[in-house]
Amino acid sequence: MEKIIFYSLALIMIVFAIASVISRKMLRSVIYLLFVLAGIAGIYFLIDYNFLAAIQLTIYAGGIIVLIIFSVLLVHHIELELAIPKISKQIITVLGCLIGLGVFLVTIYGHEFNVIENNNTTTTAEIGTLLLSYETGGFILPFEVVSVLLLAAMIGAIVIAKGKKLIDKNDETI
């Protein structure tokens, strides 16, 4: 049963990833990307990484996609149709993808991967303690840096959204 679920999720992710790249409409590409990110969360749930799956859904599928949709709507490109590249660029892209696929397959089939049983479980409380720990192995500094980065991104989004002030004929700011 797990194999069927895995292959179904993998097929859904591949189809929507290709659709996201091929689609000429910007908003549709973002929605297709949402399905890809939700599929990744499904794989995390399948391998019993519930915390990572929840983070994947909240941060990426929730926050990042909403941010991208707002950006698309903000700049009024909701119905933007992307230009079709020249045939020479398409051929170069296909060749680059095939070379990348070849390197990937040679790497995967050229090395023997051993399955390691991992019986260690980590609770959400332990993850939270490590995130807020000042001691060795703690992540308080990166946690705070990400907080400042997100604050700066929100301020930048507000400044961009506000735009320039309109000036009336009587030199009054509207």
Short mmCIF file of C-alpha atoms in Angstrom, two decimals:
data_model
loop_
_atom_site.label_atom_id
_atom_site.label_comp_id
_atom_site.label_asym_id
_atom_site.label_seq_id
_atom_site.Cartn_x
_atom_site.Cartn_y
_atom_site.Cartn_z
CA MET A 1 0.00 0.00 0.00
CA GLU A 2 2.86 2.38 0.84
CA LYS A 3 4.41 1.81 -2.58
CA ILE A 4 1.15 2.72 -4.29
CA ILE A 5 0.86 5.92 -2.26
CA PHE A 6 4.51 6.80 -2.91
CA TYR A 7 4.27 6.27 -6.66
CA SER A 8 0.98 8.17 -6.80
CA LEU A 9 2.51 11.13 -4.96
CA ALA A 10 5.62 10.97 -7.14
CA LEU A 11 3.53 10.92 -10.31
CA ILE A 12 1.40 13.84 -9.10
CA MET A 13 4.52 15.82 -8.22
CA ILE A 14 6.16 15.14 -11.59
CA VAL A 15 3.03 16.03 -13.56
CA PHE A 16 2.45 19.27 -11.65
CA ALA A 17 6.15 20.22 -11.76
CA ILE A 18 6.13 19.86 -15.53
CA ALA A 19 2.84 21.76 -15.71
CA SER A 20 4.31 24.53 -13.55
CA VAL A 21 7.24 24.96 -15.91
CA ILE A 22 5.26 24.60 -19.14
CA SER A 23 2.29 26.79 -18.21
CA ARG A 24 2.33 30.21 -19.85
CA LYS A 25 0.05 31.79 -17.23
CA MET A 26 1.87 32.98 -14.12
CA LEU A 27 -0.92 32.32 -11.61
CA ARG A 28 -1.48 28.78 -12.89
CA SER A 29 2.23 28.05 -12.54
CA VAL A 30 2.10 29.12 -8.90
CA ILE A 31 -0.93 26.92 -8.21
CA TYR A 32 0.80 23.96 -9.86
CA LEU A 33 3.81 24.63 -7.63
CA LEU A 34 1.47 24.47 -4.64
CA PHE A 35 0.52 20.91 -5.58
CA VAL A 36 4.19 19.94 -5.91
CA LEU A 37 4.96 21.29 -2.43
CA ALA A 38 1.91 19.53 -0.97
CA GLY A 39 3.13 16.29 -2.58
CA ILE A 40 6.49 16.70 -0.86
CA ALA A 41 4.64 17.06 2.44
CA GLY A 42 2.74 13.88 1.60
CA ILE A 43 6.04 12.02 1.16
CA TYR A 44 7.21 13.34 4.52
CA PHE A 45 4.01 12.06 6.12
CA LEU A 46 4.52 8.72 4.39
CA ILE A 47 7.97 8.24 5.92
CA ASP A 48 6.66 9.38 9.30
CA TYR A 49 8.46 12.73 9.42
CA ASN A 50 5.40 14.50 10.74
CA PHE A 51 7.21 17.62 11.97
CA LEU A 52 8.90 18.20 8.60
CA ALA A 53 5.60 17.58 6.83
CA ALA A 54 3.86 20.16 9.00
CA ILE A 55 6.67 22.65 8.37
CA GLN A 56 6.48 21.93 4.63
CA LEU A 57 2.75 22.64 4.60
CA THR A 58 2.83 25.74 6.76
CA ILE A 59 6.00 27.44 5.52
CA TYR A 60 6.23 26.43 1.88
CA ALA A 61 2.77 25.37 0.75
CA GLY A 62 1.12 27.97 2.97
CA GLY A 63 3.38 30.97 3.40
CA ILE A 64 5.61 31.01 0.34
CA ILE A 65 2.82 30.28 -2.14
CA VAL A 66 0.62 32.98 -0.59
CA LEU A 67 3.56 35.40 -0.81
CA ILE A 68 4.11 34.55 -4.47
CA ILE A 69 0.39 34.91 -5.25
CA PHE A 70 0.30 38.30 -3.52
CA SER A 71 3.38 39.36 -5.48
CA VAL A 72 1.76 38.31 -8.75
CA LEU A 73 -1.45 40.14 -7.85
CA LEU A 74 0.44 43.15 -6.55
CA VAL A 75 2.23 43.84 -9.78
CA HIS A 76 -0.97 43.23 -11.77
CA HIS A 77 0.42 40.33 -13.77
CA ILE A 78 -2.32 37.86 -12.90
CA GLU A 79 -3.04 37.11 -16.54
CA LEU A 80 0.54 37.54 -17.70
CA GLU A 81 1.36 35.11 -20.46
CA LEU A 82 5.01 34.26 -20.64
CA ALA A 83 6.70 34.44 -24.02
CA ILE A 84 7.66 31.24 -25.78
CA PRO A 85 11.47 31.06 -26.01
CA LYS A 86 13.27 30.58 -29.31
CA ILE A 87 13.72 27.02 -30.56
CA SER A 88 17.49 27.24 -30.02
CA LYS A 89 16.98 28.03 -26.31
CA GLN A 90 14.48 25.18 -26.03
CA ILE A 91 16.98 22.74 -27.55
CA ILE A 92 19.76 23.92 -25.23
CA THR A 93 17.41 23.54 -22.25
CA VAL A 94 16.39 20.02 -23.28
CA LEU A 95 20.04 19.04 -23.74
CA GLY A 96 20.94 20.50 -20.34
CA CYS A 97 18.08 18.58 -18.71
CA LEU A 98 19.13 15.33 -20.39
CA ILE A 99 22.73 15.81 -19.25
CA GLY A 100 21.51 16.51 -15.70
CA LEU A 101 19.29 13.41 -15.81
CA GLY A 102 22.25 11.36 -17.04
CA VAL A 103 24.49 12.58 -14.21
CA PHE A 104 21.71 11.85 -11.72
CA LEU A 105 21.13 8.30 -13.00
CA VAL A 106 24.87 7.52 -13.15
CA THR A 107 25.23 8.74 -9.56
CA ILE A 108 22.25 6.76 -8.29
CA TYR A 109 23.06 3.50 -10.06
CA GLY A 110 26.83 3.85 -9.71
CA HIS A 111 26.78 3.78 -5.90
CA GLU A 112 25.44 1.22 -3.52
CA PHE A 113 23.14 2.69 -0.91
CA ASN A 114 22.70 0.78 2.32
CA VAL A 115 19.50 1.10 4.32
CA ILE A 116 20.22 2.13 7.89
CA GLU A 117 17.65 1.44 10.55
CA ASN A 118 17.05 4.53 12.66
CA ASN A 119 15.26 3.86 15.90
CA ASN A 120 15.94 7.28 17.39
CA THR A 121 12.86 9.42 17.67
CA THR A 122 12.85 13.14 18.22
CA THR A 123 9.89 14.87 19.78
CA THR A 124 8.63 18.32 18.93
CA ALA A 125 9.58 19.46 22.44
CA GLU A 126 13.21 18.45 21.83
CA ILE A 127 13.23 20.32 18.51
CA GLY A 128 11.79 23.42 20.20
CA THR A 129 14.38 23.21 22.98
CA LEU A 130 17.22 23.01 20.42
CA LEU A 131 15.77 25.91 18.42
CA LEU A 132 15.84 28.18 21.47
CA SER A 133 19.06 26.90 23.06
CA TYR A 134 22.14 29.08 23.51
CA GLU A 135 24.38 26.09 24.16
CA THR A 136 26.46 24.12 21.68
CA GLY A 137 24.20 22.62 19.04
CA GLY A 138 21.51 25.25 19.67
CA PHE A 139 19.90 27.23 16.89
CA ILE A 140 18.93 30.50 18.57
CA LEU A 141 21.15 32.66 16.35
CA PRO A 142 19.85 31.30 13.01
CA PHE A 143 16.32 31.43 14.44
CA GLU A 144 16.71 35.13 15.24
CA VAL A 145 18.39 35.88 11.89
CA VAL A 146 15.44 34.31 10.07
CA SER A 147 13.07 36.41 12.19
CA VAL A 148 14.87 39.62 11.22
CA LEU A 149 14.96 38.54 7.56
CA LEU A 150 11.21 37.91 7.55
CA LEU A 151 10.60 41.27 9.20
CA ALA A 152 12.71 43.01 6.55
CA ALA A 153 10.82 41.16 3.80
CA MET A 154 7.47 42.27 5.25
CA ILE A 155 8.61 45.89 5.49
CA GLY A 156 9.86 45.72 1.91
CA ALA A 157 6.55 44.25 0.74
CA ILE A 158 4.63 47.02 2.48
CA VAL A 159 6.83 49.71 0.93
CA ILE A 160 6.41 48.19 -2.53
CA ALA A 161 2.66 47.75 -2.07
CA LYS A 162 2.23 51.33 -0.87
CA GLY A 163 3.90 52.71 -3.98
CA LYS A 164 4.22 56.38 -4.77
CA LYS A 165 1.79 58.90 -3.35
CA LEU A 166 -0.54 60.55 -5.84
CA ILE A 167 -0.39 64.33 -5.93
CA ASP A 168 -3.61 66.22 -6.62
CA LYS A 169 -3.76 69.33 -8.82
CA ASN A 170 -3.85 71.46 -5.66
CA ASP A 171 -0.56 69.92 -4.44
CA GLU A 172 -2.39 67.99 -1.74
CA THR A 173 -1.29 64.46 -0.99
CA ILE A 174 -4.07 61.97 -1.41
#
